[in-house]
mmCIF file of C-alpha atoms in Angstrom:
data_model
loop_
_atom_site.group_PDB
_atom_site.id
_atom_site.type_symbol
_atom_site.label_atom_id
_atom_site.label_comp_id
_atom_site.label_asym_id
_atom_site.label_seq_id
_atom_site.Cartn_x
_atom_site.Cartn_y
_atom_site.Cartn_z
ATOM 1 C CA UNK A 1 0.000 0.000 0.000
ATOM 2 C CA UNK A 2 2.955 2.374 0.329
ATOM 3 C CA UNK A 3 4.215 4.710 -2.342
ATOM 4 C CA UNK A 4 7.779 3.431 -1.873
ATOM 5 C CA UNK A 5 6.917 0.036 -3.275
ATOM 6 C CA UNK A 6 4.439 1.522 -5.731
ATOM 7 C CA UNK A 7 7.199 3.508 -7.387
ATOM 8 C CA UNK A 8 9.331 0.384 -7.576
ATOM 9 C CA UNK A 9 6.604 -1.681 -9.180
ATOM 10 C CA UNK A 10 5.089 0.953 -11.472
ATOM 11 C CA UNK A 11 1.785 2.736 -11.855
ATOM 12 C CA UNK A 12 -0.440 -0.309 -12.195
ATOM 13 C CA UNK A 13 0.937 -1.510 -8.880
ATOM 14 C CA UNK A 14 0.150 1.791 -7.195
ATOM 15 C CA UNK A 15 -1.723 1.100 -3.968
ATOM 16 C CA UNK A 16 -0.902 -2.600 -4.005
ATOM 17 C CA UNK A 17 2.551 -2.335 -2.498
ATOM 18 C CA UNK A 18 3.726 -2.298 1.089
ATOM 19 C CA UNK A 19 1.291 -4.915 2.364
ATOM 20 C CA UNK A 20 1.680 -7.227 -0.636
ATOM 21 C CA UNK A 21 3.822 -10.114 0.595
ATOM 22 C CA UNK A 22 5.906 -12.577 -1.367
ATOM 23 C CA UNK A 23 4.365 -15.955 -1.970
ATOM 24 C CA UNK A 24 5.512 -19.545 -1.863
ATOM 25 C CA UNK A 25 6.458 -21.590 -4.930
ATOM 26 C CA UNK A 26 3.389 -22.690 -6.778
ATOM 27 C CA UNK A 27 1.895 -26.140 -6.452
ATOM 28 C CA UNK A 28 0.955 -28.046 -9.626
ATOM 29 C CA UNK A 29 -1.739 -25.880 -11.112
ATOM 30 C CA UNK A 30 -5.287 -26.885 -11.762
ATOM 31 C CA UNK A 31 -6.580 -26.251 -15.273
ATOM 32 C CA UNK A 32 -7.688 -22.748 -16.104
ATOM 33 C CA UNK A 33 -11.408 -22.162 -16.189
ATOM 34 C CA UNK A 34 -13.379 -19.665 -18.190
ATOM 35 C CA UNK A 35 -16.997 -18.729 -18.678
ATOM 36 C CA UNK A 36 -18.496 -16.540 -21.374
ATOM 37 C CA UNK A 37 -21.917 -15.234 -20.463
ATOM 38 C CA UNK A 38 -24.499 -13.703 -22.752
ATOM 39 C CA UNK A 39 -28.189 -12.776 -22.381
ATOM 40 C CA UNK A 40 -30.442 -15.802 -22.647
ATOM 41 C CA UNK A 41 -29.784 -19.313 -21.435
ATOM 42 C CA UNK A 42 -27.577 -21.242 -23.836
ATOM 43 C CA UNK A 43 -26.986 -18.260 -26.093
ATOM 44 C CA UNK A 44 -23.427 -17.894 -27.430
ATOM 45 C CA UNK A 45 -21.360 -15.064 -26.012
ATOM 46 C CA UNK A 46 -20.937 -12.179 -28.425
ATOM 47 C CA UNK A 47 -19.012 -9.323 -26.898
ATOM 48 C CA UNK A 48 -17.251 -6.627 -28.894
ATOM 49 C CA UNK A 49 -13.515 -6.766 -28.321
ATOM 50 C CA UNK A 50 -13.612 -9.669 -25.835
ATOM 51 C CA UNK A 51 -11.720 -12.763 -26.977
ATOM 52 C CA UNK A 52 -12.352 -15.378 -24.246
ATOM 53 C CA UNK A 53 -9.507 -17.609 -25.411
ATOM 54 C CA UNK A 54 -7.032 -14.730 -25.334
ATOM 55 C CA UNK A 55 -8.160 -13.594 -21.884
ATOM 56 C CA UNK A 56 -7.841 -17.097 -20.519
ATOM 57 C CA UNK A 57 -4.414 -17.520 -22.111
ATOM 58 C CA UNK A 58 -3.186 -14.405 -20.320
ATOM 59 C CA UNK A 59 -4.528 -15.651 -16.979
ATOM 60 C CA UNK A 60 -2.763 -18.969 -17.540
ATOM 61 C CA UNK A 61 0.465 -17.236 -18.598
ATOM 62 C CA UNK A 62 0.600 -15.177 -15.401
ATOM 63 C CA UNK A 63 0.395 -18.333 -13.280
ATOM 64 C CA UNK A 64 2.788 -20.314 -15.473
ATOM 65 C CA UNK A 65 5.349 -17.494 -15.318
ATOM 66 C CA UNK A 66 5.684 -17.995 -11.575
ATOM 67 C CA UNK A 67 4.302 -14.525 -10.829
ATOM 68 C CA UNK A 68 1.191 -15.813 -9.071
ATOM 69 C CA UNK A 69 -0.398 -18.867 -7.486
ATOM 70 C CA UNK A 70 -3.772 -17.938 -8.926
ATOM 71 C CA UNK A 71 -5.609 -15.158 -10.704
ATOM 72 C CA UNK A 72 -9.162 -14.437 -11.729
ATOM 73 C CA UNK A 73 -10.900 -11.790 -13.788
ATOM 74 C CA UNK A 74 -14.298 -10.583 -14.945
ATOM 75 C CA UNK A 75 -15.543 -8.293 -17.696
ATOM 76 C CA UNK A 76 -18.938 -6.631 -17.267
ATOM 77 C CA UNK A 77 -20.882 -4.594 -19.811
ATOM 78 C CA UNK A 78 -24.144 -2.851 -19.024
ATOM 79 C CA UNK A 79 -24.447 -4.723 -15.744
ATOM 80 C CA UNK A 80 -24.025 -8.176 -17.354
ATOM 81 C CA UNK A 81 -20.998 -10.405 -16.957
ATOM 82 C CA UNK A 82 -19.792 -11.119 -20.503
ATOM 83 C CA UNK A 83 -16.697 -13.070 -19.496
ATOM 84 C CA UNK A 84 -15.073 -14.432 -16.374
ATOM 85 C CA UNK A 85 -12.161 -16.750 -15.847
ATOM 86 C CA UNK A 86 -9.616 -18.084 -13.389
ATOM 87 C CA UNK A 87 -6.313 -19.934 -13.430
ATOM 88 C CA UNK A 88 -4.020 -21.540 -10.886
ATOM 89 C CA UNK A 89 -4.483 -23.472 -7.678
ATOM 90 C CA UNK A 90 -6.826 -22.421 -4.884
ATOM 91 C CA UNK A 91 -4.974 -24.416 -2.213
ATOM 92 C CA UNK A 92 -1.282 -25.187 -2.372
ATOM 93 C CA UNK A 93 -0.496 -28.862 -2.843
ATOM 94 C CA UNK A 94 -3.896 -29.714 -4.328
ATOM 95 C CA UNK A 95 -5.475 -29.630 -7.738
ATOM 96 C CA UNK A 96 -8.407 -27.592 -6.513
ATOM 97 C CA UNK A 97 -9.468 -25.044 -9.114
ATOM 98 C CA UNK A 98 -9.922 -21.392 -8.338
ATOM 99 C CA UNK A 99 -13.538 -20.227 -8.179
ATOM 100 C CA UNK A 100 -13.847 -17.110 -10.404
ATOM 101 C CA UNK A 101 -16.748 -16.025 -8.190
ATOM 102 C CA UNK A 102 -14.668 -16.322 -5.027
ATOM 103 C CA UNK A 103 -13.833 -13.623 -2.515
ATOM 104 C CA UNK A 104 -10.501 -11.935 -1.837
ATOM 105 C CA UNK A 105 -8.979 -9.042 0.054
ATOM 106 C CA UNK A 106 -9.263 -5.863 -1.997
ATOM 107 C CA UNK A 107 -6.652 -3.727 -0.208
ATOM 108 C CA UNK A 108 -6.726 -0.093 -1.255
ATOM 109 C CA UNK A 109 -9.854 -0.415 -3.385
ATOM 110 C CA UNK A 110 -11.364 0.065 0.076
ATOM 111 C CA UNK A 111 -10.306 3.712 -0.276
ATOM 112 C CA UNK A 112 -12.872 4.233 -3.033
ATOM 113 C CA UNK A 113 -15.624 2.965 -0.716
ATOM 114 C CA UNK A 114 -14.425 5.215 2.110
ATOM 115 C CA UNK A 115 -14.131 8.255 -0.148
ATOM 116 C CA UNK A 116 -17.643 7.631 -1.465
ATOM 117 C CA UNK A 117 -19.038 7.732 2.080
ATOM 118 C CA UNK A 118 -17.160 10.972 2.811
ATOM 119 C CA UNK A 119 -18.558 12.509 -0.382
ATOM 120 C CA UNK A 120 -22.072 11.392 0.532
ATOM 121 C CA UNK A 121 -21.611 13.278 3.804
ATOM 122 C CA UNK A 122 -20.434 16.272 1.770
ATOM 123 C CA UNK A 123 -23.633 16.062 -0.240
ATOM 124 C CA UNK A 124 -25.616 16.002 3.005
ATOM 125 C CA UNK A 125 -23.896 19.177 4.180
ATOM 126 C CA UNK A 126 -22.200 17.430 7.102
ATOM 127 C CA UNK A 127 -18.651 17.718 5.755
ATOM 128 C CA UNK A 128 -17.031 20.410 3.616
ATOM 129 C CA UNK A 129 -14.211 19.284 1.337
ATOM 130 C CA UNK A 130 -12.081 22.393 1.769
ATOM 131 C CA UNK A 131 -12.624 22.704 5.505
ATOM 132 C CA UNK A 132 -9.599 21.958 7.717
ATOM 133 C CA UNK A 133 -9.520 18.548 9.369
ATOM 134 C CA UNK A 134 -9.137 20.380 12.706
ATOM 135 C CA UNK A 135 -12.775 21.452 12.427
ATOM 136 C CA UNK A 136 -13.930 17.860 12.723
ATOM 137 C CA UNK A 137 -11.042 16.164 14.548
ATOM 138 C CA UNK A 138 -9.518 18.784 16.842
ATOM 139 C CA UNK A 139 -6.023 17.940 18.014
ATOM 140 C CA UNK A 140 -5.641 14.766 15.922
ATOM 141 C CA UNK A 141 -3.113 16.173 13.432
ATOM 142 C CA UNK A 142 -0.331 18.691 14.208
ATOM 143 C CA UNK A 143 -1.190 20.547 10.982
ATOM 144 C CA UNK A 144 -4.891 19.834 11.190
ATOM 145 C CA UNK A 145 -5.695 23.504 10.782
ATOM 146 C CA UNK A 146 -3.922 23.511 7.395
ATOM 147 C CA UNK A 147 -4.850 20.075 6.024
ATOM 148 C CA UNK A 148 -8.243 19.911 4.350
ATOM 149 C CA UNK A 149 -10.577 16.969 3.880
ATOM 150 C CA UNK A 150 -9.927 17.148 0.145
ATOM 151 C CA UNK A 151 -6.180 16.832 0.738
ATOM 152 C CA UNK A 152 -6.743 13.653 2.728
ATOM 153 C CA UNK A 153 -8.742 12.081 -0.064
ATOM 154 C CA UNK A 154 -6.382 12.996 -2.921
ATOM 155 C CA UNK A 155 -3.100 12.412 -1.026
ATOM 156 C CA UNK A 156 -1.875 16.012 -1.108
ATOM 157 C CA UNK A 157 -1.792 16.412 2.688
ATOM 158 C CA UNK A 158 1.898 15.533 2.984
ATOM 159 C CA UNK A 159 1.207 13.199 5.913
ATOM 160 C CA UNK A 160 3.848 10.544 6.546
ATOM 161 C CA UNK A 161 2.685 7.089 5.418
ATOM 162 C CA UNK A 162 2.571 4.824 8.442
ATOM 163 C CA UNK A 163 3.084 1.745 6.202
ATOM 164 C CA UNK A 164 6.631 2.983 5.554
ATOM 165 C CA UNK A 165 7.300 2.113 9.203
ATOM 166 C CA UNK A 166 8.694 -1.443 9.571
ATOM 167 C CA UNK A 167 6.610 -1.868 12.719
ATOM 168 C CA UNK A 168 3.614 -2.165 10.425
ATOM 169 C CA UNK A 169 5.087 -3.530 7.180
ATOM 170 C CA UNK A 170 8.085 -5.887 7.446
ATOM 171 C CA UNK A 171 11.166 -4.980 5.426
ATOM 172 C CA UNK A 172 13.352 -8.045 6.086
ATOM 173 C CA UNK A 173 13.068 -11.769 6.786
ATOM 174 C CA UNK A 174 13.172 -11.318 10.546
ATOM 175 C CA UNK A 175 10.337 -8.805 10.453
ATOM 176 C CA UNK A 176 8.326 -10.988 8.096
ATOM 177 C CA UNK A 177 8.768 -14.014 10.361
ATOM 178 C CA UNK A 178 7.602 -11.938 13.338
ATOM 179 C CA UNK A 179 4.596 -10.761 11.366
ATOM 180 C CA UNK A 180 3.676 -14.333 10.440
ATOM 181 C CA UNK A 181 4.007 -15.584 14.029
ATOM 182 C CA UNK A 182 2.404 -12.773 15.987
ATOM 183 C CA UNK A 183 1.868 -9.385 14.355
ATOM 184 C CA UNK A 184 -0.661 -10.523 11.766
ATOM 185 C CA UNK A 185 -3.037 -11.388 14.608
ATOM 186 C CA UNK A 186 -2.703 -8.010 16.364
ATOM 187 C CA UNK A 187 -5.518 -5.503 16.496
ATOM 188 C CA UNK A 188 -4.270 -2.053 15.585
ATOM 189 C CA UNK A 189 -5.828 1.274 16.531
ATOM 190 C CA UNK A 190 -6.247 3.817 13.764
ATOM 191 C CA UNK A 191 -5.821 6.637 16.290
ATOM 192 C CA UNK A 192 -2.520 5.165 17.484
ATOM 193 C CA UNK A 193 -1.182 4.662 13.969
ATOM 194 C CA UNK A 194 -2.141 8.217 13.019
ATOM 195 C CA UNK A 195 -0.522 9.587 16.173
ATOM 196 C CA UNK A 196 2.701 7.702 15.473
ATOM 197 C CA UNK A 197 2.729 8.817 11.835
ATOM 198 C CA UNK A 198 2.199 12.416 12.982
ATOM 199 C CA UNK A 199 5.434 12.216 14.978
ATOM 200 C CA UNK A 200 7.330 11.842 11.704
ATOM 201 C CA UNK A 201 8.152 14.815 9.525
ATOM 202 C CA UNK A 202 5.600 15.404 6.753
ATOM 203 C CA UNK A 203 6.747 14.861 3.188
ATOM 204 C CA UNK A 204 5.809 18.428 2.211
ATOM 205 C CA UNK A 205 3.562 21.270 3.410
ATOM 206 C CA UNK A 206 -0.163 20.598 2.896
ATOM 207 C CA UNK A 207 -1.194 21.076 -0.711
ATOM 208 C CA UNK A 208 2.373 21.490 -1.973
ATOM 209 C CA UNK A 209 2.880 18.058 -3.524
ATOM 210 C CA UNK A 210 1.496 14.554 -3.962
ATOM 211 C CA UNK A 211 2.472 11.365 -2.156
ATOM 212 C CA UNK A 212 0.413 8.270 -1.610
ATOM 213 C CA UNK A 213 -0.119 7.913 2.134
ATOM 214 C CA UNK A 214 -2.367 5.374 3.800
ATOM 215 C CA UNK A 215 -2.414 7.619 6.863
ATOM 216 C CA UNK A 216 -4.789 9.916 4.969
ATOM 217 C CA UNK A 217 -7.470 7.251 4.900
ATOM 218 C CA UNK A 218 -7.100 6.271 8.530
ATOM 219 C CA UNK A 219 -7.898 9.912 9.270
ATOM 220 C CA UNK A 220 -10.795 9.821 6.779
ATOM 221 C CA UNK A 221 -12.214 6.809 8.627
ATOM 222 C CA UNK A 222 -11.917 8.657 11.932
ATOM 223 C CA UNK A 223 -13.658 11.625 10.322
ATOM 224 C CA UNK A 224 -16.603 9.470 9.242
ATOM 225 C CA UNK A 225 -16.984 8.137 12.768
ATOM 226 C CA UNK A 226 -16.809 11.604 14.351
ATOM 227 C CA UNK A 227 -19.460 13.005 12.014
ATOM 228 C CA UNK A 228 -21.879 10.063 11.972
ATOM 229 C CA UNK A 229 -21.325 8.390 15.337
ATOM 230 C CA UNK A 230 -20.760 5.084 13.517
ATOM 231 C CA UNK A 231 -17.511 3.462 12.388
ATOM 232 C CA UNK A 232 -16.336 3.788 8.805
ATOM 233 C CA UNK A 233 -17.081 0.057 8.351
ATOM 234 C CA UNK A 234 -20.654 0.453 9.509
ATOM 235 C CA UNK A 235 -21.218 3.461 7.267
ATOM 236 C CA UNK A 236 -19.760 1.742 4.186
ATOM 237 C CA UNK A 237 -21.967 -1.270 4.751
ATOM 238 C CA UNK A 238 -25.053 0.834 5.570
ATOM 239 C CA UNK A 239 -24.662 3.266 2.676
ATOM 240 C CA UNK A 240 -23.116 1.112 -0.062
ATOM 241 C CA UNK A 241 -22.912 -2.623 0.624
ATOM 242 C CA UNK A 242 -26.518 -3.204 1.706
ATOM 243 C CA UNK A 243 -28.281 -0.862 -0.773
ATOM 244 C CA UNK A 244 -26.344 -2.377 -3.706
ATOM 245 C CA UNK A 245 -26.841 -5.936 -2.365
ATOM 246 C CA UNK A 246 -23.121 -6.662 -2.477
ATOM 247 C CA UNK A 247 -23.435 -10.099 -0.901
ATOM 248 C CA UNK A 248 -19.737 -10.940 -1.209
ATOM 249 C CA UNK A 249 -18.503 -7.647 0.242
ATOM 250 C CA UNK A 250 -17.593 -6.912 3.844
ATOM 251 C CA UNK A 251 -15.526 -4.305 5.629
ATOM 252 C CA UNK A 252 -14.091 -6.162 8.639
ATOM 253 C CA UNK A 253 -12.653 -4.388 11.630
ATOM 254 C CA UNK A 254 -10.432 -7.112 13.081
ATOM 255 C CA UNK A 255 -11.796 -10.490 11.982
ATOM 256 C CA UNK A 256 -8.996 -12.468 10.304
ATOM 257 C CA UNK A 257 -11.384 -14.595 8.249
ATOM 258 C CA UNK A 258 -12.507 -14.389 4.640
ATOM 259 C CA UNK A 259 -15.986 -15.848 4.803
ATOM 260 C CA UNK A 260 -17.347 -17.697 1.788
ATOM 261 C CA UNK A 261 -15.438 -19.340 -1.083
ATOM 262 C CA UNK A 262 -11.888 -18.054 -1.576
ATOM 263 C CA UNK A 263 -8.422 -19.136 -2.670
ATOM 264 C CA UNK A 264 -5.496 -19.204 -0.242
ATOM 265 C CA UNK A 265 -2.500 -16.841 -0.058
ATOM 266 C CA UNK A 266 0.993 -17.770 1.078
ATOM 267 C CA UNK A 267 4.019 -15.962 2.455
ATOM 268 C CA UNK A 268 7.502 -17.235 1.743
ATOM 269 C CA UNK A 269 9.895 -17.498 4.667
ATOM 270 C CA UNK A 270 13.465 -18.849 4.526
ATOM 271 C CA UNK A 271 12.077 -21.975 6.192
ATOM 272 C CA UNK A 272 9.382 -22.408 3.532
ATOM 273 C CA UNK A 273 5.871 -21.283 2.638
ATOM 274 C CA UNK A 274 3.272 -20.319 5.235
ATOM 275 C CA UNK A 275 -0.444 -19.943 4.607
ATOM 276 C CA UNK A 276 -1.224 -16.359 5.629
ATOM 277 C CA UNK A 277 -4.695 -16.027 4.156
ATOM 278 C CA UNK A 278 -5.991 -15.256 7.621
ATOM 279 C CA UNK A 279 -4.802 -11.944 9.071
ATOM 280 C CA UNK A 280 -6.172 -9.129 11.189
ATOM 281 C CA UNK A 281 -7.007 -6.346 8.683
ATOM 282 C CA UNK A 282 -7.136 -3.565 11.286
ATOM 283 C CA UNK A 283 -3.611 -2.580 10.219
ATOM 284 C CA UNK A 284 -5.170 -1.403 6.932
ATOM 285 C CA UNK A 285 -8.389 0.073 8.317
ATOM 286 C CA UNK A 286 -10.398 2.441 6.168
ATOM 287 C CA UNK A 287 -7.607 2.403 3.605
ATOM 288 C CA UNK A 288 -7.468 -1.310 2.878
ATOM 289 C CA UNK A 289 -9.408 -3.768 5.050
ATOM 290 C CA UNK A 290 -12.161 -4.708 2.593
ATOM 291 C CA UNK A 291 -13.133 -8.109 1.184
ATOM 292 C CA UNK A 292 -15.131 -8.530 -2.021
ATOM 293 C CA UNK A 293 -15.503 -10.413 -5.310
ATOM 294 C CA UNK A 294 -15.052 -9.433 -8.946
ATOM 295 C CA UNK A 295 -18.833 -9.347 -9.427
ATOM 296 C CA UNK A 296 -19.460 -7.073 -6.445
ATOM 297 C CA UNK A 297 -16.622 -4.708 -7.366
ATOM 298 C CA UNK A 298 -17.989 -4.341 -10.888
ATOM 299 C CA UNK A 299 -21.450 -3.577 -9.495
ATOM 300 C CA UNK A 300 -19.993 -0.992 -7.130
ATOM 301 C CA UNK A 301 -18.041 0.708 -9.930
ATOM 302 C CA UNK A 302 -21.112 0.828 -12.163
ATOM 303 C CA UNK A 303 -23.301 2.321 -9.434
ATOM 304 C CA UNK A 304 -20.657 4.873 -8.526
ATOM 305 C CA UNK A 305 -20.003 6.157 -12.027
ATOM 306 C CA UNK A 306 -23.644 6.016 -13.080
ATOM 307 C CA UNK A 307 -24.447 8.409 -10.257
ATOM 308 C CA UNK A 308 -26.404 6.000 -8.056
ATOM 309 C CA UNK A 309 -24.227 6.616 -5.002
ATOM 310 C CA UNK A 310 -23.263 10.272 -5.440
ATOM 311 C CA UNK A 311 -24.979 13.402 -6.684
ATOM 312 C CA UNK A 312 -23.467 14.970 -9.846
ATOM 313 C CA UNK A 313 -21.681 17.668 -7.829
ATOM 314 C CA UNK A 314 -19.904 15.177 -5.574
ATOM 315 C CA UNK A 315 -19.095 12.785 -8.428
ATOM 316 C CA UNK A 316 -17.533 15.715 -10.274
ATOM 317 C CA UNK A 317 -15.379 16.455 -7.230
ATOM 318 C CA UNK A 318 -14.340 12.804 -6.980
ATOM 319 C CA UNK A 319 -13.137 12.916 -10.604
ATOM 320 C CA UNK A 320 -11.224 16.173 -10.151
ATOM 321 C CA UNK A 321 -7.686 14.806 -10.359
ATOM 322 C CA UNK A 322 -4.176 15.936 -9.524
ATOM 323 C CA UNK A 323 -0.910 14.714 -11.116
ATOM 324 C CA UNK A 324 1.074 12.141 -9.161
ATOM 325 C CA UNK A 325 4.366 12.122 -11.025
ATOM 326 C CA UNK A 326 3.845 8.393 -11.620
ATOM 327 C CA UNK A 327 1.969 8.630 -14.895
ATOM 328 C CA UNK A 328 -1.438 8.342 -13.245
ATOM 329 C CA UNK A 329 -3.764 11.051 -11.960
ATOM 330 C CA UNK A 330 -5.514 10.809 -8.606
ATOM 331 C CA UNK A 331 -8.944 12.112 -7.672
ATOM 332 C CA UNK A 332 -10.791 11.632 -4.395
ATOM 333 C CA UNK A 333 -10.241 7.953 -3.681
ATOM 334 C CA UNK A 334 -10.039 7.172 -7.378
ATOM 335 C CA UNK A 335 -7.283 6.729 -9.941
ATOM 336 C CA UNK A 336 -7.385 7.767 -13.578
ATOM 337 C CA UNK A 337 -5.233 5.754 -15.979
ATOM 338 C CA UNK A 338 -4.623 7.044 -19.477
ATOM 339 C CA UNK A 339 -2.669 5.161 -22.143
ATOM 340 C CA UNK A 340 0.551 4.369 -20.276
ATOM 341 C CA UNK A 341 3.047 1.633 -19.495
ATOM 342 C CA UNK A 342 1.786 -0.481 -22.363
ATOM 343 C CA UNK A 343 -1.879 -0.168 -21.393
ATOM 344 C CA UNK A 344 -3.459 0.296 -24.791
ATOM 345 C CA UNK A 345 -6.713 1.866 -23.739
ATOM 346 C CA UNK A 346 -8.006 4.699 -21.654
ATOM 347 C CA UNK A 347 -8.888 6.706 -19.840
ATOM 348 C CA UNK A 348 -9.822 4.165 -17.191
ATOM 349 C CA UNK A 349 -11.197 5.026 -13.762
ATOM 350 C CA UNK A 350 -10.892 2.909 -10.653
ATOM 351 C CA UNK A 351 -8.345 1.812 -8.090
ATOM 352 C CA UNK A 352 -5.744 -0.856 -7.405
ATOM 353 C CA UNK A 353 -5.207 -2.511 -4.055
ATOM 354 C CA UNK A 354 -3.199 -5.096 -2.233
ATOM 355 C CA UNK A 355 -2.593 -6.577 1.187
ATOM 356 C CA UNK A 356 -0.119 -9.363 2.056
ATOM 357 C CA UNK A 357 -0.053 -11.471 -1.061
ATOM 358 C CA UNK A 358 -3.361 -10.506 -2.630
ATOM 359 C CA UNK A 359 -3.709 -7.770 -5.229
ATOM 360 C CA UNK A 360 -6.830 -6.522 -6.982
ATOM 361 C CA UNK A 361 -7.584 -4.096 -9.790
ATOM 362 C CA UNK A 362 -10.900 -2.399 -10.536
ATOM 363 C CA UNK A 363 -11.070 -0.202 -13.617
ATOM 364 C CA UNK A 364 -13.790 0.858 -15.997
ATOM 365 C CA UNK A 365 -15.097 3.660 -18.150
ATOM 366 C CA UNK A 366 -16.253 7.057 -16.958
ATOM 367 C CA UNK A 367 -19.974 6.379 -17.343
ATOM 368 C CA UNK A 368 -20.067 3.052 -15.527
ATOM 369 C CA UNK A 369 -21.015 0.971 -18.574
ATOM 370 C CA UNK A 370 -18.035 -1.389 -18.652
ATOM 371 C CA UNK A 371 -15.757 -2.793 -15.942
ATOM 372 C CA UNK A 372 -12.699 -5.000 -15.918
ATOM 373 C CA UNK A 373 -11.847 -6.563 -12.541
ATOM 374 C CA UNK A 374 -8.769 -8.633 -11.743
ATOM 375 C CA UNK A 375 -7.556 -10.360 -8.585
ATOM 376 C CA UNK A 376 -4.201 -12.084 -8.318
ATOM 377 C CA UNK A 377 -2.092 -13.766 -5.650
ATOM 378 C CA UNK A 378 1.331 -12.329 -6.447
ATOM 379 C CA UNK A 379 4.785 -13.727 -5.874
ATOM 380 C CA UNK A 380 6.407 -10.257 -5.883
ATOM 381 C CA UNK A 381 8.858 -10.997 -8.714
ATOM 382 C CA UNK A 382 10.907 -8.161 -10.208
ATOM 383 C CA UNK A 383 8.969 -8.315 -13.499
ATOM 384 C CA UNK A 384 5.566 -8.276 -11.809
ATOM 385 C CA UNK A 385 4.654 -4.855 -13.228
ATOM 386 C CA UNK A 386 4.967 -5.964 -16.848
ATOM 387 C CA UNK A 387 2.984 -9.113 -16.144
ATOM 388 C CA UNK A 388 0.216 -7.320 -14.290
ATOM 389 C CA UNK A 389 0.066 -4.605 -16.946
ATOM 390 C CA UNK A 390 -0.539 -7.252 -19.591
ATOM 391 C CA UNK A 391 -3.142 -8.934 -17.407
ATOM 392 C CA UNK A 392 -5.023 -5.697 -16.816
ATOM 393 C CA UNK A 393 -4.813 -4.768 -20.474
ATOM 394 C CA UNK A 394 -6.350 -8.095 -21.430
ATOM 395 C CA UNK A 395 -9.194 -7.648 -18.970
ATOM 396 C CA UNK A 396 -9.834 -3.909 -19.035
ATOM 397 C CA UNK A 397 -9.391 -3.141 -22.733
ATOM 398 C CA UNK A 398 -11.455 -3.998 -25.762
ATOM 399 C CA UNK A 399 -8.310 -4.872 -27.698
ATOM 400 C CA UNK A 400 -8.966 -2.030 -30.128
ATOM 401 C CA UNK A 401 -7.761 0.859 -28.045
ATOM 402 C CA UNK A 402 -11.125 1.591 -26.473
ATOM 403 C CA UNK A 403 -11.746 2.082 -22.793
ATOM 404 C CA UNK A 404 -12.982 -0.780 -20.726
#
């Protein structure tokens, strides 16, 4: 989730780094699976620009390359799934196939949910985007009188990113082993993590630069709770998950479980692989604790960009972007990708995310008509960016230069 690792991996890995762990060597893979879906039972799939065989080949290639234990993807047009597929092994050491409808940790895609709730509160007149954070959370930030709500949501606050601290994200084998044994079960306090991050020098004065910082969204979650009297999790589920009937989506506080069907993730230690699918997500909080599925994420994206969740004024603010210096523009909890790093289509709107071995990508067009969603259990190889770029291109693009 940190910018440090995002820069290393490239723009399509932005927001997946920091908490994305390395994975164990892959077990013998189960066959890839694919499904093409079209209106009407038994009707052949006919989707402009979607070649099911090519999409499946790319999924298989990612697993065969050693970059991932499994991956899955879905393409949705007009609210209908037109293709979905999966490759790899759901459980190491077995031939169990990956369920393309399964659930996974979505990491920083959670930020888009959190930002949507904040913008709903803006639309209700309970929060003002350009009001200082100090107005709502007095004494929480040293520069709270100069950092605005908008600057939290678009990462221009300058706040130090707490995930750059090895106490929260291991940077060596010893730290990773400690995390596996004990730290992944700890419950972390957002207020404590924000306080500790505030003791570190900011990256720049508020509004004078851009740097991805997960601390911003811990503060945003605290803001939601102060204004509504309910936790950010409760508000996301009350305002988004339940109304949209996102049955695979949850925003856990501290539960280490992924409920429902899901593939496993592994962390590689010098002594061998360890199953680390279960972890306490409180370390990610409002910036990355979510669990979902490709179907639910596509539905969320469609509702968001079709204006179901936000009024036009707030959706316009969400899409008001700033440059990042990484070849991608950032709005309020949303990324805009143009044609870059080999991605042959655009602009695409959405977010990437990752947390300890699991990465996810949600991108689609500006009017919510088409979505491409990918989830992958990464090994963390040096060439991961090129592989993931190709994977996202295959899923998000029509193949003819059009936006997903």
